[in-house]
PDB file of C-alpha atoms in Angstrom:
ATOM      1  CA  MET A   1      74.953 -13.874  89.808  1.00  0.00           C
ATOM      2  CA  LEU A   2      72.603 -16.872  89.844  1.00  0.00           C
ATOM      3  CA  THR A   3      75.246 -18.975  91.565  1.00  0.00           C
ATOM      4  CA  ASP A   4      75.757 -16.300  94.217  1.00  0.00           C
ATOM      5  CA  LYS A   5      72.020 -16.209  94.958  1.00  0.00           C
ATOM      6  CA  LEU A   6      71.895 -20.013  95.048  1.00  0.00           C
ATOM      7  CA  ILE A   7      74.727 -20.091  97.590  1.00  0.00           C
ATOM      8  CA  GLN A   8      73.046 -17.434  99.753  1.00  0.00           C
ATOM      9  CA  VAL A   9      69.674 -19.190  99.795  1.00  0.00           C
ATOM     10  CA  CYS A  10      71.150 -22.610 100.506  1.00  0.00           C
ATOM     11  CA  ASP A  11      73.318 -21.156 103.259  1.00  0.00           C
ATOM     12  CA  LEU A  12      70.183 -19.868 104.993  1.00  0.00           C
ATOM     13  CA  VAL A  13      68.738 -23.375 105.234  1.00  0.00           C
ATOM     14  CA  GLY A  14      72.044 -25.120 105.920  1.00  0.00           C
ATOM     15  CA  ILE A  15      72.546 -26.880 102.589  1.00  0.00           C
ATOM     16  CA  PRO A  16      76.145 -26.777 101.341  1.00  0.00           C
ATOM     17  CA  ILE A  17      76.675 -26.143  97.636  1.00  0.00           C
ATOM     18  CA  LEU A  18      79.267 -28.600  96.333  1.00  0.00           C
ATOM     19  CA  ASP A  19      79.175 -27.535  92.686  1.00  0.00           C
ATOM     20  CA  HIS A  20      77.130 -25.622  90.125  1.00  0.00           C
ATOM     21  CA  ILE A  21      77.113 -27.291  86.735  1.00  0.00           C
ATOM     22  CA  ILE A  22      75.853 -25.780  83.485  1.00  0.00           C
ATOM     23  CA  VAL A  23      75.100 -28.354  80.769  1.00  0.00           C
ATOM     24  CA  GLY A  24      75.087 -27.507  77.055  1.00  0.00           C
ATOM     25  CA  GLY A  25      72.060 -27.948  74.830  1.00  0.00           C
ATOM     26  CA  ASP A  26      73.196 -31.255  73.335  1.00  0.00           C
ATOM     27  CA  ASN A  27      74.544 -32.529  76.713  1.00  0.00           C
ATOM     28  CA  SER A  28      78.015 -33.070  75.223  1.00  0.00           C
ATOM     29  CA  LYS A  29      79.637 -30.135  77.021  1.00  0.00           C
ATOM     30  CA  TYR A  30      79.373 -28.814  80.548  1.00  0.00           C
ATOM     31  CA  PHE A  31      80.891 -26.175  82.802  1.00  0.00           C
ATOM     32  CA  SER A  32      81.658 -26.995  86.414  1.00  0.00           C
ATOM     33  CA  PHE A  33      82.331 -24.119  88.794  1.00  0.00           C
ATOM     34  CA  LYS A  34      84.143 -26.520  91.148  1.00  0.00           C
ATOM     35  CA  GLU A  35      86.451 -27.853  88.421  1.00  0.00           C
ATOM     36  CA  LYS A  36      87.430 -24.289  87.465  1.00  0.00           C
ATOM     37  CA  ASP A  37      88.053 -23.383  91.166  1.00  0.00           C
ATOM     38  CA  ILE A  38      85.425 -20.662  90.956  1.00  0.00           C
ATOM     39  CA  LEU A  39      83.297 -22.247  93.653  1.00  0.00           C
ATOM     40  CA  SER A  40      84.728 -23.499  96.896  1.00  0.00           C
ATOM     41  CA  ASN A  41      83.045 -24.251 100.175  1.00  0.00           C
ATOM     42  CA  PRO A  42      85.468 -24.236 103.111  1.00  0.00           C
ATOM     43  CA  TYR A  43      82.766 -25.614 105.415  1.00  0.00           C
ATOM     44  CA  VAL A  44      82.400 -28.880 103.510  1.00  0.00           C
ATOM     45  CA  TYR A  45      84.709 -31.760 104.299  1.00  0.00           C
ATOM     46  CA  LEU A  46      83.829 -35.084 102.710  1.00  0.00           C
ATOM     47  CA  LYS A  47      85.204 -38.218 104.301  1.00  0.00           C
ATOM     48  CA  LYS A  48      86.698 -40.734 101.918  1.00  0.00           C
ATOM     49  CA  ASP A  49      86.396 -43.861 104.094  1.00  0.00           C
ATOM     50  CA  TYR A  50      82.993 -44.971 105.342  1.00  0.00           C
ATOM     51  CA  ASN A  51      84.623 -46.465 108.459  1.00  0.00           C
ATOM     52  CA  ASP A  52      85.382 -42.915 109.591  1.00  0.00           C
ATOM     53  CA  LEU A  53      81.719 -41.867 109.533  1.00  0.00           C
ATOM     54  CA  GLU A  54      80.134 -41.168 112.875  1.00  0.00           C
ATOM     55  CA  PHE A  55      76.442 -41.865 113.272  1.00  0.00           C
ATOM     56  CA  GLY A  56      74.767 -40.312 116.278  1.00  0.00           C
ATOM     57  CA  THR A  57      71.445 -41.289 117.742  1.00  0.00           C
ATOM     58  CA  ARG A  58      68.667 -41.960 115.298  1.00  0.00           C
ATOM     59  CA  LEU A  59      66.276 -39.144 114.599  1.00  0.00           C
ATOM     60  CA  VAL A  60      62.647 -40.044 113.985  1.00  0.00           C
ATOM     61  CA  ALA A  61      60.631 -37.699 111.805  1.00  0.00           C
ATOM     62  CA  GLU A  62      57.308 -39.191 112.734  1.00  0.00           C
ATOM     63  CA  GLU A  63      56.258 -41.636 115.400  1.00  0.00           C
ATOM     64  CA  LYS A  64      54.089 -44.529 114.272  1.00  0.00           C
ATOM     65  CA  SER A  65      50.592 -44.294 115.659  1.00  0.00           C
ATOM     66  CA  ARG A  66      49.415 -47.446 117.384  1.00  0.00           C
TER      67      ARG A  66
END
């Protein structure tokens, strides 16, 4: 249920959820929703070669004041 809410909220703001990981108390064990094929995001495609990345025009968050 928490994962479902997390996916819904992040979808509203355009942030893809790649995985949801639960770590045990002593950090020796974990549970990955992605590894168990419980969580999949068909909208996410990660490129494996940086030469295939396309960078558009630069976006400036704030202009420097002169």
